[in-house]
Short mmCIF file of C-alpha atoms in Angstrom, two decimals:
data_model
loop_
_atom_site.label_atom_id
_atom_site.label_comp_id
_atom_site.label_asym_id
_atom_site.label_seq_id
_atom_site.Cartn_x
_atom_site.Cartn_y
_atom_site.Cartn_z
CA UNK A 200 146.75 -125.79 39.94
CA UNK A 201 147.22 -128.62 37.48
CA UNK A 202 145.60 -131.10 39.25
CA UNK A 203 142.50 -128.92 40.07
CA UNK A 204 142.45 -128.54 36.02
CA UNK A 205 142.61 -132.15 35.59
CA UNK A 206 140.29 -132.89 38.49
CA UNK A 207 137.43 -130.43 36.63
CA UNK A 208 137.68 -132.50 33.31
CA UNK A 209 137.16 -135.67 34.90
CA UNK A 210 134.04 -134.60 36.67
CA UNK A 211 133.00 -132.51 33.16
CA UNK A 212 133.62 -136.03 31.59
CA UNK A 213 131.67 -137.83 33.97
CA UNK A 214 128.91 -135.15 33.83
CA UNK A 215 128.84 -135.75 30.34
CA UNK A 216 128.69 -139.79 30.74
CA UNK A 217 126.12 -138.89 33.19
CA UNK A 218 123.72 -137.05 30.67
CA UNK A 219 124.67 -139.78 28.09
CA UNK A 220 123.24 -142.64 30.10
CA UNK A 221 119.85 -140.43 30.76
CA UNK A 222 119.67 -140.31 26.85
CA UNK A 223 118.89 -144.46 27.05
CA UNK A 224 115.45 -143.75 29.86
CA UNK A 225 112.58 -145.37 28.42
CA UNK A 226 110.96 -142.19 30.23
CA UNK A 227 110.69 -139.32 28.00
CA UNK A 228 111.42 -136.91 30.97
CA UNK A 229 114.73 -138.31 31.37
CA UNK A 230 115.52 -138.20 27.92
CA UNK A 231 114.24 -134.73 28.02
CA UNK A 232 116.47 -134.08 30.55
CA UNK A 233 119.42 -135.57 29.67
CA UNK A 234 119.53 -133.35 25.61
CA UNK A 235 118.87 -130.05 28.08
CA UNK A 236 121.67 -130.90 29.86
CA UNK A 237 123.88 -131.82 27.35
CA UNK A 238 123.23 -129.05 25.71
CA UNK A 239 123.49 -126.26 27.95
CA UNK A 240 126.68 -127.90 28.87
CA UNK A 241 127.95 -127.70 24.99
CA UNK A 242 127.14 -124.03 25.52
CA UNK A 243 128.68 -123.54 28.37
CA UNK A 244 131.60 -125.70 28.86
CA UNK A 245 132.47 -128.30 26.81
CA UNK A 246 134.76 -128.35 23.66
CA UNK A 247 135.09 -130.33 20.49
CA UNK A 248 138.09 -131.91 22.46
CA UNK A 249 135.51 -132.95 25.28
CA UNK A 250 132.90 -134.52 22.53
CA UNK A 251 134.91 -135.79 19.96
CA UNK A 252 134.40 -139.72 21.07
CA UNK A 253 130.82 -139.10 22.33
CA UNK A 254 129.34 -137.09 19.51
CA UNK A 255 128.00 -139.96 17.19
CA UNK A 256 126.40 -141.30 20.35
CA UNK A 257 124.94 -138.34 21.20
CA UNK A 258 123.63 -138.04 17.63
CA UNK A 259 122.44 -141.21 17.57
CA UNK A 260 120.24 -140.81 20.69
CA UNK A 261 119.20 -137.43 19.53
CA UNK A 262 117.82 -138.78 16.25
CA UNK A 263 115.90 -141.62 18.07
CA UNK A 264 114.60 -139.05 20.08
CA UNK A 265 113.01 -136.98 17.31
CA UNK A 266 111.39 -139.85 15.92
CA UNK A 267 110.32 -141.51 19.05
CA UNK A 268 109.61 -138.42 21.18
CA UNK A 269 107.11 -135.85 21.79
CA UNK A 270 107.39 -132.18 21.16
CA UNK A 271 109.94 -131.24 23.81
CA UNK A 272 112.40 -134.15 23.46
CA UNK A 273 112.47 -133.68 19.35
CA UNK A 274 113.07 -129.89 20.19
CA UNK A 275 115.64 -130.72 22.35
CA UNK A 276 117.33 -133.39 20.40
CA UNK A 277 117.55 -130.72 17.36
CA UNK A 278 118.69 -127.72 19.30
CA UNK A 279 120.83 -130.62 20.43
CA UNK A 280 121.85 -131.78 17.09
CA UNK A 281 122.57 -127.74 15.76
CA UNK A 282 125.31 -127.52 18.63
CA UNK A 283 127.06 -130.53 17.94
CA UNK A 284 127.44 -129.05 14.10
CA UNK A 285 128.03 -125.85 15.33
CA UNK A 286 131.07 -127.51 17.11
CA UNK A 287 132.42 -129.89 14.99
CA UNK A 288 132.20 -128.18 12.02
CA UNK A 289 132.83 -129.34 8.59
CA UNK A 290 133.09 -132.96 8.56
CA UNK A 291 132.38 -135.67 6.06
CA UNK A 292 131.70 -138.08 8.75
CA UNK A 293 129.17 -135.19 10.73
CA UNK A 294 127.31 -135.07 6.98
CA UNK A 295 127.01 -138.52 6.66
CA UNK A 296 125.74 -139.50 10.21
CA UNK A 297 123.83 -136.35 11.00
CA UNK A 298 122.11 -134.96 7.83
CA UNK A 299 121.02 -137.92 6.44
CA UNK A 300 119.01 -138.74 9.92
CA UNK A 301 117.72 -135.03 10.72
CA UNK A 302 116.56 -135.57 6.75
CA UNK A 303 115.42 -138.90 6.82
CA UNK A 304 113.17 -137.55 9.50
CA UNK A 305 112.35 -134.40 7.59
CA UNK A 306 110.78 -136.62 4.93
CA UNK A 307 108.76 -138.78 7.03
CA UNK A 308 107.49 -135.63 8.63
CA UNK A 309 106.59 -133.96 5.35
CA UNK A 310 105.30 -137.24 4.09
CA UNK A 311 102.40 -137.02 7.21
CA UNK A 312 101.68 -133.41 6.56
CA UNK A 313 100.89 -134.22 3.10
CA UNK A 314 98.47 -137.25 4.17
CA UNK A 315 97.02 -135.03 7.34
CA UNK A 316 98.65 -137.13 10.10
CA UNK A 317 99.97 -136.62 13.17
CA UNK A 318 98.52 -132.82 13.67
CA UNK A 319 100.36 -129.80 15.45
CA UNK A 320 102.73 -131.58 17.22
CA UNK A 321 104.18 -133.34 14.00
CA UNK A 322 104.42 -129.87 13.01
CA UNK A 323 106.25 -128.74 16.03
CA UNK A 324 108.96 -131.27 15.68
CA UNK A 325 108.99 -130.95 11.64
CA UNK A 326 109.76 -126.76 12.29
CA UNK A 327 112.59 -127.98 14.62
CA UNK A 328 114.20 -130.51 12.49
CA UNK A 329 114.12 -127.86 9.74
CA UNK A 330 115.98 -125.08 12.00
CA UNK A 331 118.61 -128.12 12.61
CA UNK A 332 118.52 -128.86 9.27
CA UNK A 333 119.54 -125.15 8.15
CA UNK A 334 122.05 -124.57 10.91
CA UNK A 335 123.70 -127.80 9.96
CA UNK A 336 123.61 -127.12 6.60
CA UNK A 337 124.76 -123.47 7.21
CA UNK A 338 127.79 -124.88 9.93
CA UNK A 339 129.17 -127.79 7.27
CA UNK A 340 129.20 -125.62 4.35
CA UNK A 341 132.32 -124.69 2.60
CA UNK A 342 131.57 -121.62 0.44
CA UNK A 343 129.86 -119.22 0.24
CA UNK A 344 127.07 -119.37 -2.01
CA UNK A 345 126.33 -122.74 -0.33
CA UNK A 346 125.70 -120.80 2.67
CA UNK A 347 123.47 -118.45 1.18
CA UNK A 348 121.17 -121.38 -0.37
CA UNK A 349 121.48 -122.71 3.23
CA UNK A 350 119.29 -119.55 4.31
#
């Protein structure tokens, strides 16, 4: 029974390396790809045990991904970005890496809808890194009342 444990985290961890790798595609449908996957496997499966070496790669990726993709891949790489708070919770090091891209992006973002540039889909992605941006804000929080301005 042990070894059919152990045998299932190896292939979860390779899955995982897997989805990783499809995160560096120059095409936008593997990259698309790759933050679905990893994703519904953070729902599904995986642990903070599972990501806890992989997690500022994965955030990495998924912040290159809002600023270099289109609408699906930036939606993806938040809803991405929300789950990995969600898991790891509060942690100084999950602040510093993750908010301050998600609001770096934020922004840029708001920075073009005040100019008129880059239309709906800017929008889009700008509504998605906001939802990521209140989730991880609501996740990291310590008290209360810092929840509620979260909301």
């Amino acid at each position: 029974m042990a070894a059919a444990s152990e045998e299932e985290e190896v292939t979860k961890a390779q899955a995982l390396d897997g989805f990783i790798e499809q995160l560096y595609e120059k095409r936008a449908s593997e990259r698309e790809s790759g933050l679905a996957s990893i994703a519904r496997q953070l729902r599904l499966h995986y642990s903070l045990e599972e990501i806890q070496d992989k997690w500022e790669t994965i955030a990495d990726l998924s912040l290159k991904s809002i600023k270099r993709g289109g609408v699906v891949e930036a939606r993806n790489a938040a809803q991405l970005l929300s789950l990995i708070s969600l898991t790891l919770g509060r942690s100084q090091r999950v602040v510093t890496t993750m908010f301050a891209g998600l609001s770096s992006y934020f922004d840029e973002a708001k920075r073009s809808a005040d100019l008129h540039e880059g239309g709906k889909e800017q929008g889009v992605t700008a509504g998605e890194v906001v939802r990521a941006l209140g989730r991880f804000c609501f996740f990291s929080s310590e008290i209360p009342e810092d929840r509620i301005r979260c909301m």
